[in-house]
């Protein structure tokens, strides 16, 4: 229970500027990857194999970076 309280406190705390930039850049990176994927699916395009291989990483890694950066506090 103490860990959950600490996690909640960190989430609501002020994030340092450097980590705000990490959140911003990683969100843009994931958003662009998502937009490309949605455009390919909506256009009934055949996704290249390399895209299918890297797409989960283009979404997951920046999301993880943003979550960890959000948990930092001043």
mmCIF file with all atom_site columns, N, CA and C in Angstrom:
data_model
loop_
_atom_site.group_PDB
_atom_site.id
_atom_site.type_symbol
_atom_site.label_atom_id
_atom_site.label_alt_id
_atom_site.label_comp_id
_atom_site.label_asym_id
_atom_site.label_entity_id
_atom_site.label_seq_id
_atom_site.pdbx_PDB_ins_code
_atom_site.Cartn_x
_atom_site.Cartn_y
_atom_site.Cartn_z
_atom_site.occupancy
_atom_site.B_iso_or_equiv
_atom_site.pdbx_formal_charge
_atom_site.auth_seq_id
_atom_site.auth_comp_id
_atom_site.auth_asym_id
_atom_site.auth_atom_id
_atom_site.pdbx_PDB_model_num
ATOM 1   N N  . UNK A 1 1  ? 0.819  -1.185 0.000   1.00 0.00 ? 1  UNK A N  1
ATOM 2   C CA . UNK A 1 1  ? 0.000  0.000  0.000   1.00 0.00 ? 1  UNK A CA 1
ATOM 3   C C  . UNK A 1 1  ? 0.873  1.262  0.000   1.00 0.00 ? 1  UNK A C  1
ATOM 4   N N  . UNK A 1 2  ? 2.002  1.170  0.692   1.00 0.00 ? 2  UNK A N  1
ATOM 5   C CA . UNK A 1 2  ? 2.910  2.311  0.757   1.00 0.00 ? 2  UNK A CA 1
ATOM 6   C C  . UNK A 1 2  ? 3.498  2.622  -0.621  1.00 0.00 ? 2  UNK A C  1
ATOM 7   N N  . UNK A 1 3  ? 3.781  1.575  -1.393  1.00 0.00 ? 3  UNK A N  1
ATOM 8   C CA . UNK A 1 3  ? 4.316  1.763  -2.743  1.00 0.00 ? 3  UNK A CA 1
ATOM 9   C C  . UNK A 1 3  ? 3.301  2.453  -3.650  1.00 0.00 ? 3  UNK A C  1
ATOM 10  N N  . UNK A 1 4  ? 2.061  2.073  -3.521  1.00 0.00 ? 4  UNK A N  1
ATOM 11  C CA . UNK A 1 4  ? 1.005  2.684  -4.324  1.00 0.00 ? 4  UNK A CA 1
ATOM 12  C C  . UNK A 1 4  ? 0.871  4.169  -3.991  1.00 0.00 ? 4  UNK A C  1
ATOM 13  N N  . UNK A 1 5  ? 0.970  4.509  -2.716  1.00 0.00 ? 5  UNK A N  1
ATOM 14  C CA . UNK A 1 5  ? 0.893  5.909  -2.297  1.00 0.00 ? 5  UNK A CA 1
ATOM 15  C C  . UNK A 1 5  ? 2.079  6.695  -2.862  1.00 0.00 ? 5  UNK A C  1
ATOM 16  N N  . UNK A 1 6  ? 3.262  6.085  -2.820  1.00 0.00 ? 6  UNK A N  1
ATOM 17  C CA . UNK A 1 6  ? 4.460  6.728  -3.364  1.00 0.00 ? 6  UNK A CA 1
ATOM 18  C C  . UNK A 1 6  ? 4.334  6.921  -4.873  1.00 0.00 ? 6  UNK A C  1
ATOM 19  N N  . UNK A 1 7  ? 3.812  5.930  -5.555  1.00 0.00 ? 7  UNK A N  1
ATOM 20  C CA . UNK A 1 7  ? 3.610  6.011  -7.002  1.00 0.00 ? 7  UNK A CA 1
ATOM 21  C C  . UNK A 1 7  ? 2.625  7.125  -7.352  1.00 0.00 ? 7  UNK A C  1
ATOM 22  N N  . UNK A 1 8  ? 1.548  7.208  -6.598  1.00 0.00 ? 8  UNK A N  1
ATOM 23  C CA . UNK A 1 8  ? 0.545  8.257  -6.825  1.00 0.00 ? 8  UNK A CA 1
ATOM 24  C C  . UNK A 1 8  ? 1.145  9.646  -6.575  1.00 0.00 ? 8  UNK A C  1
ATOM 25  N N  . UNK A 1 9  ? 1.950  9.757  -5.529  1.00 0.00 ? 9  UNK A N  1
ATOM 26  C CA . UNK A 1 9  ? 2.604  11.029 -5.211  1.00 0.00 ? 9  UNK A CA 1
ATOM 27  C C  . UNK A 1 9  ? 3.565  11.449 -6.318  1.00 0.00 ? 9  UNK A C  1
ATOM 28  N N  . UNK A 1 10 ? 4.336  10.501 -6.827  1.00 0.00 ? 10 UNK A N  1
ATOM 29  C CA . UNK A 1 10 ? 5.275  10.806 -7.907  1.00 0.00 ? 10 UNK A CA 1
ATOM 30  C C  . UNK A 1 10 ? 4.540  11.201 -9.190  1.00 0.00 ? 10 UNK A C  1
ATOM 31  N N  . UNK A 1 11 ? 3.432  10.552 -9.468  1.00 0.00 ? 11 UNK A N  1
ATOM 32  C CA . UNK A 1 11 ? 2.680  10.847 -10.693 1.00 0.00 ? 11 UNK A CA 1
ATOM 33  C C  . UNK A 1 11 ? 2.135  12.271 -10.668 1.00 0.00 ? 11 UNK A C  1
ATOM 34  N N  . UNK A 1 12 ? 1.727  12.739 -9.502  1.00 0.00 ? 12 UNK A N  1
ATOM 35  C CA . UNK A 1 12 ? 1.148  14.076 -9.377  1.00 0.00 ? 12 UNK A CA 1
ATOM 36  C C  . UNK A 1 12 ? 2.191  15.167 -9.168  1.00 0.00 ? 12 UNK A C  1
ATOM 37  N N  . UNK A 1 13 ? 3.443  14.792 -8.901  1.00 0.00 ? 13 UNK A N  1
ATOM 38  C CA . UNK A 1 13 ? 4.496  15.775 -8.631  1.00 0.00 ? 13 UNK A CA 1
ATOM 39  C C  . UNK A 1 13 ? 4.884  16.519 -9.907  1.00 0.00 ? 13 UNK A C  1
ATOM 40  N N  . UNK A 1 14 ? 5.552  17.637 -9.723  1.00 0.00 ? 14 UNK A N  1
ATOM 41  C CA . UNK A 1 14 ? 6.044  18.435 -10.843 1.00 0.00 ? 14 UNK A CA 1
ATOM 42  C C  . UNK A 1 14 ? 7.188  17.692 -11.529 1.00 0.00 ? 14 UNK A C  1
ATOM 43  N N  . UNK A 1 15 ? 7.091  17.580 -12.835 1.00 0.00 ? 15 UNK A N  1
ATOM 44  C CA . UNK A 1 15 ? 8.110  16.880 -13.621 1.00 0.00 ? 15 UNK A CA 1
ATOM 45  C C  . UNK A 1 15 ? 9.190  17.877 -14.042 1.00 0.00 ? 15 UNK A C  1
ATOM 46  N N  . UNK A 1 16 ? 10.474 17.515 -13.879 1.00 0.00 ? 16 UNK A N  1
ATOM 47  C CA . UNK A 1 16 ? 11.546 18.407 -14.330 1.00 0.00 ? 16 UNK A CA 1
ATOM 48  C C  . UNK A 1 16 ? 11.482 18.652 -15.843 1.00 0.00 ? 16 UNK A C  1
ATOM 49  N N  . UNK A 1 17 ? 12.034 19.783 -16.271 1.00 0.00 ? 17 UNK A N  1
ATOM 50  C CA . UNK A 1 17 ? 11.963 20.200 -17.674 1.00 0.00 ? 17 UNK A CA 1
ATOM 51  C C  . UNK A 1 17 ? 12.528 19.148 -18.622 1.00 0.00 ? 17 UNK A C  1
ATOM 52  N N  . UNK A 1 18 ? 13.686 18.578 -18.292 1.00 0.00 ? 18 UNK A N  1
ATOM 53  C CA . UNK A 1 18 ? 14.322 17.578 -19.154 1.00 0.00 ? 18 UNK A CA 1
ATOM 54  C C  . UNK A 1 18 ? 13.389 16.400 -19.397 1.00 0.00 ? 18 UNK A C  1
ATOM 55  N N  . UNK A 1 19 ? 12.734 15.947 -18.349 1.00 0.00 ? 19 UNK A N  1
ATOM 56  C CA . UNK A 1 19 ? 11.843 14.796 -18.485 1.00 0.00 ? 19 UNK A CA 1
ATOM 57  C C  . UNK A 1 19 ? 10.532 15.166 -19.175 1.00 0.00 ? 19 UNK A C  1
ATOM 58  N N  . UNK A 1 20 ? 10.136 16.431 -19.072 1.00 0.00 ? 20 UNK A N  1
ATOM 59  C CA . UNK A 1 20 ? 8.970  16.882 -19.851 1.00 0.00 ? 20 UNK A CA 1
ATOM 60  C C  . UNK A 1 20 ? 9.271  16.789 -21.339 1.00 0.00 ? 20 UNK A C  1
ATOM 61  N N  . UNK A 1 21 ? 10.506 17.117 -21.716 1.00 0.00 ? 21 UNK A N  1
ATOM 62  C CA . UNK A 1 21 ? 10.924 17.006 -23.117 1.00 0.00 ? 21 UNK A CA 1
ATOM 63  C C  . UNK A 1 21 ? 10.912 15.554 -23.572 1.00 0.00 ? 21 UNK A C  1
ATOM 64  N N  . UNK A 1 22 ? 11.344 14.642 -22.710 1.00 0.00 ? 22 UNK A N  1
ATOM 65  C CA . UNK A 1 22 ? 11.316 13.213 -23.051 1.00 0.00 ? 22 UNK A CA 1
ATOM 66  C C  . UNK A 1 22 ? 9.876  12.763 -23.288 1.00 0.00 ? 22 UNK A C  1
ATOM 67  N N  . UNK A 1 23 ? 8.981  13.193 -22.429 1.00 0.00 ? 23 UNK A N  1
ATOM 68  C CA . UNK A 1 23 ? 7.566  12.841 -22.592 1.00 0.00 ? 23 UNK A CA 1
ATOM 69  C C  . UNK A 1 23 ? 7.034  13.384 -23.920 1.00 0.00 ? 23 UNK A C  1
ATOM 70  N N  . UNK A 1 24 ? 7.372  14.642 -24.215 1.00 0.00 ? 24 UNK A N  1
ATOM 71  C CA . UNK A 1 24 ? 6.911  15.294 -25.437 1.00 0.00 ? 24 UNK A CA 1
ATOM 72  C C  . UNK A 1 24 ? 7.430  14.574 -26.685 1.00 0.00 ? 24 UNK A C  1
ATOM 73  N N  . UNK A 1 25 ? 8.725  14.328 -26.733 1.00 0.00 ? 25 UNK A N  1
ATOM 74  C CA . UNK A 1 25 ? 9.334  13.699 -27.912 1.00 0.00 ? 25 UNK A CA 1
ATOM 75  C C  . UNK A 1 25 ? 8.841  12.265 -28.088 1.00 0.00 ? 25 UNK A C  1
ATOM 76  N N  . UNK A 1 26 ? 8.754  11.519 -27.004 1.00 0.00 ? 26 UNK A N  1
ATOM 77  C CA . UNK A 1 26 ? 8.308  10.131 -27.127 1.00 0.00 ? 26 UNK A CA 1
ATOM 78  C C  . UNK A 1 26 ? 6.836  10.057 -27.531 1.00 0.00 ? 26 UNK A C  1
ATOM 79  N N  . UNK A 1 27 ? 6.033  11.020 -27.071 1.00 0.00 ? 27 UNK A N  1
ATOM 80  C CA . UNK A 1 27 ? 4.622  11.050 -27.484 1.00 0.00 ? 27 UNK A CA 1
ATOM 81  C C  . UNK A 1 27 ? 4.488  11.343 -28.976 1.00 0.00 ? 27 UNK A C  1
ATOM 82  N N  . UNK A 1 28 ? 5.304  12.266 -29.470 1.00 0.00 ? 28 UNK A N  1
ATOM 83  C CA . UNK A 1 28 ? 5.293  12.561 -30.907 1.00 0.00 ? 28 UNK A CA 1
ATOM 84  C C  . UNK A 1 28 ? 5.728  11.342 -31.707 1.00 0.00 ? 28 UNK A C  1
ATOM 85  N N  . UNK A 1 29 ? 6.771  10.679 -31.251 1.00 0.00 ? 29 UNK A N  1
ATOM 86  C CA . UNK A 1 29 ? 7.292  9.501  -31.944 1.00 0.00 ? 29 UNK A CA 1
ATOM 87  C C  . UNK A 1 29 ? 6.228  8.408  -32.044 1.00 0.00 ? 29 UNK A C  1
ATOM 88  N N  . UNK A 1 30 ? 5.576  8.119  -30.921 1.00 0.00 ? 30 UNK A N  1
ATOM 89  C CA . UNK A 1 30 ? 4.515  7.105  -30.930 1.00 0.00 ? 30 UNK A CA 1
ATOM 90  C C  . UNK A 1 30 ? 3.328  7.550  -31.775 1.00 0.00 ? 30 UNK A C  1
ATOM 91  N N  . UNK A 1 31 ? 2.988  8.825  -31.701 1.00 0.00 ? 31 UNK A N  1
ATOM 92  C CA . UNK A 1 31 ? 1.859  9.343  -32.472 1.00 0.00 ? 31 UNK A CA 1
ATOM 93  C C  . UNK A 1 31 ? 2.080  9.238  -33.967 1.00 0.00 ? 31 UNK A C  1
ATOM 94  N N  . UNK A 1 32 ? 3.291  9.532  -34.409 1.00 0.00 ? 32 UNK A N  1
ATOM 95  C CA . UNK A 1 32 ? 3.604  9.425  -35.837 1.00 0.00 ? 32 UNK A CA 1
ATOM 96  C C  . UNK A 1 32 ? 3.536  7.966  -36.283 1.00 0.00 ? 32 UNK A C  1
ATOM 97  N N  . UNK A 1 33 ? 4.097  7.066  -35.470 1.00 0.00 ? 33 UNK A N  1
ATOM 98  C CA . UNK A 1 33 ? 4.042  5.642  -35.816 1.00 0.00 ? 33 UNK A CA 1
ATOM 99  C C  . UNK A 1 33 ? 2.597  5.149  -35.882 1.00 0.00 ? 33 UNK A C  1
ATOM 100 N N  . UNK A 1 34 ? 1.787  5.587  -34.944 1.00 0.00 ? 34 UNK A N  1
ATOM 101 C CA . UNK A 1 34 ? 0.377  5.201  -34.943 1.00 0.00 ? 34 UNK A CA 1
ATOM 102 C C  . UNK A 1 34 ? -0.346 5.758  -36.165 1.00 0.00 ? 34 UNK A C  1
ATOM 103 N N  . UNK A 1 35 ? -0.074 7.013  -36.518 1.00 0.00 ? 35 UNK A N  1
ATOM 104 C CA . UNK A 1 35 ? -0.711 7.627  -37.688 1.00 0.00 ? 35 UNK A CA 1
ATOM 105 C C  . UNK A 1 35 ? -0.327 6.898  -38.973 1.00 0.00 ? 35 UNK A C  1
ATOM 106 N N  . UNK A 1 36 ? 0.926  6.526  -39.093 1.00 0.00 ? 36 UNK A N  1
ATOM 107 C CA . UNK A 1 36 ? 1.370  5.769  -40.278 1.00 0.00 ? 36 UNK A CA 1
ATOM 108 C C  . UNK A 1 36 ? 0.654  4.434  -40.345 1.00 0.00 ? 36 UNK A C  1
ATOM 109 N N  . UNK A 1 37 ? 0.574  3.751  -39.223 1.00 0.00 ? 37 UNK A N  1
ATOM 110 C CA . UNK A 1 37 ? -0.071 2.436  -39.194 1.00 0.00 ? 37 UNK A CA 1
ATOM 111 C C  . UNK A 1 37 ? -1.554 2.537  -39.544 1.00 0.00 ? 37 UNK A C  1
ATOM 112 N N  . UNK A 1 38 ? -2.227 3.523  -38.967 1.00 0.00 ? 38 UNK A N  1
ATOM 113 C CA . UNK A 1 38 ? -3.658 3.703  -39.252 1.00 0.00 ? 38 UNK A CA 1
ATOM 114 C C  . UNK A 1 38 ? -3.871 4.042  -40.722 1.00 0.00 ? 38 UNK A C  1
ATOM 115 N N  . UNK A 1 39 ? -3.000 4.868  -41.292 1.00 0.00 ? 39 UNK A N  1
ATOM 116 C CA . UNK A 1 39 ? -3.120 5.212  -42.703 1.00 0.00 ? 39 UNK A CA 1
ATOM 117 C C  . UNK A 1 39 ? -2.929 3.986  -43.587 1.00 0.00 ? 39 UNK A C  1
ATOM 118 N N  . UNK A 1 40 ? -1.984 3.136  -43.234 1.00 0.00 ? 40 UNK A N  1
ATOM 119 C CA . UNK A 1 40 ? -1.765 1.911  -44.016 1.00 0.00 ? 40 UNK A CA 1
ATOM 120 C C  . UNK A 1 40 ? -2.975 0.985  -43.943 1.00 0.00 ? 40 UNK A C  1
ATOM 121 N N  . UNK A 1 41 ? -3.524 0.826  -42.737 1.00 0.00 ? 41 UNK A N  1
ATOM 122 C CA . UNK A 1 41 ? -4.684 -0.049 -42.573 1.00 0.00 ? 41 UNK A CA 1
ATOM 123 C C  . UNK A 1 41 ? -5.912 0.542  -43.261 1.00 0.00 ? 41 UNK A C  1
ATOM 124 N N  . UNK A 1 42 ? -6.131 1.846  -43.109 1.00 0.00 ? 42 UNK A N  1
ATOM 125 C CA . UNK A 1 42 ? -7.302 2.492  -43.721 1.00 0.00 ? 42 UNK A CA 1
ATOM 126 C C  . UNK A 1 42 ? -7.229 2.464  -45.237 1.00 0.00 ? 42 UNK A C  1
ATOM 127 N N  . UNK A 1 43 ? -6.040 2.525  -45.775 1.00 0.00 ? 43 UNK A N  1
ATOM 128 C CA . UNK A 1 43 ? -5.879 2.495  -47.224 1.00 0.00 ? 43 UNK A CA 1
ATOM 129 C C  . UNK A 1 43 ? -5.784 1.098  -47.796 1.00 0.00 ? 43 UNK A C  1
ATOM 130 N N  . UNK A 1 44 ? -5.998 0.101  -46.968 1.00 0.00 ? 44 UNK A N  1
ATOM 131 C CA . UNK A 1 44 ? -5.898 -1.304 -47.379 1.00 0.00 ? 44 UNK A CA 1
ATOM 132 C C  . UNK A 1 44 ? -4.552 -1.614 -48.037 1.00 0.00 ? 44 UNK A C  1
ATOM 133 N N  . UNK A 1 45 ? -3.527 -0.964 -47.563 1.00 0.00 ? 45 UNK A N  1
ATOM 134 C CA . UNK A 1 45 ? -2.187 -1.207 -48.093 1.00 0.00 ? 45 UNK A CA 1
ATOM 135 C C  . UNK A 1 45 ? -1.608 -2.476 -47.460 1.00 0.00 ? 45 UNK A C  1
ATOM 136 N N  . UNK A 1 46 ? -0.746 -3.115 -48.180 1.00 0.00 ? 46 UNK A N  1
ATOM 137 C CA . UNK A 1 46 ? -0.047 -4.274 -47.643 1.00 0.00 ? 46 UNK A CA 1
ATOM 138 C C  . UNK A 1 46 ? 1.166  -3.747 -46.879 1.00 0.00 ? 46 UNK A C  1
ATOM 139 N N  . UNK A 1 47 ? 1.176  -4.012 -45.567 1.00 0.00 ? 47 UNK A N  1
ATOM 140 C CA . UNK A 1 47 ? 2.279  -3.528 -44.741 1.00 0.00 ? 47 UNK A CA 1
ATOM 141 C C  . UNK A 1 47 ? 3.530  -4.344 -45.025 1.00 0.00 ? 47 UNK A C  1
ATOM 142 N N  . UNK A 1 48 ? 4.651  -3.677 -45.204 1.00 0.00 ? 48 UNK A N  1
ATOM 143 C CA . UNK A 1 48 ? 5.890  -4.422 -45.391 1.00 0.00 ? 48 UNK A CA 1
ATOM 144 C C  . UNK A 1 48 ? 6.249  -5.181 -44.108 1.00 0.00 ? 48 UNK A C  1
ATOM 145 N N  . UNK A 1 49 ? 6.975  -6.252 -44.262 1.00 0.00 ? 49 UNK A N  1
ATOM 146 C CA . UNK A 1 49 ? 7.330  -7.076 -43.109 1.00 0.00 ? 49 UNK A CA 1
ATOM 147 C C  . UNK A 1 49 ? 8.159  -6.299 -42.092 1.00 0.00 ? 49 UNK A C  1
ATOM 148 N N  . UNK A 1 50 ? 9.063  -5.450 -42.571 1.00 0.00 ? 50 UNK A N  1
ATOM 149 C CA . UNK A 1 50 ? 9.887  -4.690 -41.624 1.00 0.00 ? 50 UNK A CA 1
ATOM 150 C C  . UNK A 1 50 ? 9.033  -3.770 -40.764 1.00 0.00 ? 50 UNK A C  1
ATOM 151 N N  . UNK A 1 51 ? 7.942  -3.247 -41.328 1.00 0.00 ? 51 UNK A N  1
ATOM 152 C CA . UNK A 1 51 ? 7.050  -2.389 -40.546 1.00 0.00 ? 51 UNK A CA 1
ATOM 153 C C  . UNK A 1 51 ? 6.323  -3.201 -39.478 1.00 0.00 ? 51 UNK A C  1
ATOM 154 N N  . UNK A 1 52 ? 5.870  -4.384 -39.849 1.00 0.00 ? 52 UNK A N  1
ATOM 155 C CA . UNK A 1 52 ? 5.198  -5.242 -38.887 1.00 0.00 ? 52 UNK A CA 1
ATOM 156 C C  . UNK A 1 52 ? 6.138  -5.649 -37.754 1.00 0.00 ? 52 UNK A C  1
ATOM 157 N N  . UNK A 1 53 ? 7.422  -5.760 -38.069 1.00 0.00 ? 53 UNK A N  1
ATOM 158 C CA . UNK A 1 53 ? 8.406  -6.142 -37.054 1.00 0.00 ? 53 UNK A CA 1
ATOM 159 C C  . UNK A 1 53 ? 8.707  -5.006 -36.076 1.00 0.00 ? 53 UNK A C  1
ATOM 160 N N  . UNK A 1 54 ? 8.801  -3.769 -36.583 1.00 0.00 ? 54 UNK A N  1
ATOM 161 C CA . UNK A 1 54 ? 9.219  -2.680 -35.702 1.00 0.00 ? 54 UNK A CA 1
ATOM 162 C C  . UNK A 1 54 ? 8.063  -1.881 -35.101 1.00 0.00 ? 54 UNK A C  1
ATOM 163 N N  . UNK A 1 55 ? 6.882  -2.005 -35.650 1.00 0.00 ? 55 UNK A N  1
ATOM 164 C CA . UNK A 1 55 ? 5.752  -1.204 -35.186 1.00 0.00 ? 55 UNK A CA 1
ATOM 165 C C  . UNK A 1 55 ? 5.486  -1.341 -33.677 1.00 0.00 ? 55 UNK A C  1
ATOM 166 N N  . UNK A 1 56 ? 5.459  -2.544 -33.117 1.00 0.00 ? 56 UNK A N  1
ATOM 167 C CA . UNK A 1 56 ? 5.225  -2.632 -31.665 1.00 0.00 ? 56 UNK A CA 1
ATOM 168 C C  . UNK A 1 56 ? 6.282  -1.905 -30.841 1.00 0.00 ? 56 UNK A C  1
ATOM 169 N N  . UNK A 1 57 ? 7.508  -1.900 -31.317 1.00 0.00 ? 57 UNK A N  1
ATOM 170 C CA . UNK A 1 57 ? 8.581  -1.213 -30.601 1.00 0.00 ? 57 UNK A CA 1
ATOM 171 C C  . UNK A 1 57 ? 8.445  0.306  -30.725 1.00 0.00 ? 57 UNK A C  1
ATOM 172 N N  . UNK A 1 58 ? 7.971  0.769  -31.884 1.00 0.00 ? 58 UNK A N  1
ATOM 173 C CA . UNK A 1 58 ? 7.784  2.207  -32.089 1.00 0.00 ? 58 UNK A CA 1
ATOM 174 C C  . UNK A 1 58 ? 6.665  2.764  -31.211 1.00 0.00 ? 58 UNK A C  1
ATOM 175 N N  . UNK A 1 59 ? 5.761  1.921  -30.797 1.00 0.00 ? 59 UNK A N  1
ATOM 176 C CA . UNK A 1 59 ? 4.692  2.343  -29.894 1.00 0.00 ? 59 UNK A CA 1
ATOM 177 C C  . UNK A 1 59 ? 5.083  2.088  -28.436 1.00 0.00 ? 59 UNK A C  1
ATOM 178 N N  . UNK A 1 60 ? 5.599  0.919  -28.164 1.00 0.00 ? 60 UNK A N  1
ATOM 179 C CA . UNK A 1 60 ? 5.857  0.506  -26.785 1.00 0.00 ? 60 UNK A CA 1
ATOM 180 C C  . UNK A 1 60 ? 7.026  1.190  -26.100 1.00 0.00 ? 60 UNK A C  1
ATOM 181 N N  . UNK A 1 61 ? 8.147  1.308  -26.778 1.00 0.00 ? 61 UNK A N  1
ATOM 182 C CA . UNK A 1 61 ? 9.334  1.889  -26.144 1.00 0.00 ? 61 UNK A CA 1
ATOM 183 C C  . UNK A 1 61 ? 9.112  3.362  -25.780 1.00 0.00 ? 61 UNK A C  1
ATOM 184 N N  . UNK A 1 62 ? 8.619  4.200  -26.696 1.00 0.00 ? 62 UNK A N  1
ATOM 185 C CA . UNK A 1 62 ? 8.362  5.592  -26.286 1.00 0.00 ? 62 UNK A CA 1
ATOM 186 C C  . UNK A 1 62 ? 7.303  5.709  -25.188 1.00 0.00 ? 62 UNK A C  1
ATOM 187 N N  . UNK A 1 63 ? 6.314  4.829  -25.197 1.00 0.00 ? 63 UNK A N  1
ATOM 188 C CA . UNK A 1 63 ? 5.300  4.868  -24.133 1.00 0.00 ? 63 UNK A CA 1
ATOM 189 C C  . UNK A 1 63 ? 5.930  4.543  -22.782 1.00 0.00 ? 63 UNK A C  1
ATOM 190 N N  . UNK A 1 64 ? 6.818  3.569  -22.756 1.00 0.00 ? 64 UNK A N  1
ATOM 191 C CA . UNK A 1 64 ? 7.540  3.244  -21.532 1.00 0.00 ? 64 UNK A CA 1
ATOM 192 C C  . UNK A 1 64 ? 8.435  4.386  -21.078 1.00 0.00 ? 64 UNK A C  1
ATOM 193 N N  . UNK A 1 65 ? 9.104  5.019  -22.025 1.00 0.00 ? 65 UNK A N  1
ATOM 194 C CA . UNK A 1 65 ? 9.955  6.168  -21.699 1.00 0.00 ? 65 UNK A CA 1
ATOM 195 C C  . UNK A 1 65 ? 9.135  7.291  -21.093 1.00 0.00 ? 65 UNK A C  1
ATOM 196 N N  . UNK A 1 66 ? 7.984  7.569  -21.668 1.00 0.00 ? 66 UNK A N  1
ATOM 197 C CA . UNK A 1 66 ? 7.122  8.642  -21.152 1.00 0.00 ? 66 UNK A CA 1
ATOM 198 C C  . UNK A 1 66 ? 6.615  8.315  -19.753 1.00 0.00 ? 66 UNK A C  1
ATOM 199 N N  . UNK A 1 67 ? 6.247  7.071  -19.510 1.00 0.00 ? 67 UNK A N  1
ATOM 200 C CA . UNK A 1 67 ? 5.749  6.681  -18.190 1.00 0.00 ? 67 UNK A CA 1
ATOM 201 C C  . UNK A 1 67 ? 6.838  6.810  -17.134 1.00 0.00 ? 67 UNK A C  1
ATOM 202 N N  . UNK A 1 68 ? 8.032  6.362  -17.441 1.00 0.00 ? 68 UNK A N  1
ATOM 203 C CA . UNK A 1 68 ? 9.142  6.477  -16.475 1.00 0.00 ? 68 UNK A CA 1
ATOM 204 C C  . UNK A 1 68 ? 9.509  7.935  -16.256 1.00 0.00 ? 68 UNK A C  1
ATOM 205 N N  . UNK A 1 69 ? 9.519  8.730  -17.319 1.00 0.00 ? 69 UNK A N  1
ATOM 206 C CA . UNK A 1 69 ? 9.836  10.147 -17.182 1.00 0.00 ? 69 UNK A CA 1
ATOM 207 C C  . UNK A 1 69 ? 8.782  10.863 -16.344 1.00 0.00 ? 69 UNK A C  1
ATOM 208 N N  . UNK A 1 70 ? 7.530  10.455 -16.477 1.00 0.00 ? 70 UNK A N  1
ATOM 209 C CA . UNK A 1 70 ? 6.467  11.074 -15.708 1.00 0.00 ? 70 UNK A CA 1
ATOM 210 C C  . UNK A 1 70 ? 6.615  10.793 -14.216 1.00 0.00 ? 70 UNK A C  1
ATOM 211 N N  . UNK A 1 71 ? 7.242  9.699  -13.861 1.00 0.00 ? 71 UNK A N  1
ATOM 212 C CA . UNK A 1 71 ? 7.387  9.334  -12.449 1.00 0.00 ? 71 UNK A CA 1
ATOM 213 C C  . UNK A 1 71 ? 8.561  10.032 -11.771 1.00 0.00 ? 71 UNK A C  1
ATOM 214 N N  . UNK A 1 72 ? 9.315  10.844 -12.495 1.00 0.00 ? 72 UNK A N  1
ATOM 215 C CA . UNK A 1 72 ? 10.384 11.611 -11.855 1.00 0.00 ? 72 UNK A CA 1
ATOM 216 C C  . UNK A 1 72 ? 9.785  12.853 -11.218 1.00 0.00 ? 72 UNK A C  1
ATOM 217 N N  . UNK A 1 73 ? 10.447 13.352 -10.191 1.00 0.00 ? 73 UNK A N  1
ATOM 218 C CA . UNK A 1 73 ? 9.950  14.559 -9.560  1.00 0.00 ? 73 UNK A CA 1
ATOM 219 C C  . UNK A 1 73 ? 11.104 15.433 -9.127  1.00 0.00 ? 73 UNK A C  1
ATOM 220 N N  . UNK A 1 74 ? 10.805 16.708 -8.975  1.00 0.00 ? 74 UNK A N  1
ATOM 221 C CA . UNK A 1 74 ? 11.839 17.669 -8.578  1.00 0.00 ? 74 UNK A CA 1
ATOM 222 C C  . UNK A 1 74 ? 12.103 17.539 -7.101  1.00 0.00 ? 74 UNK A C  1
#
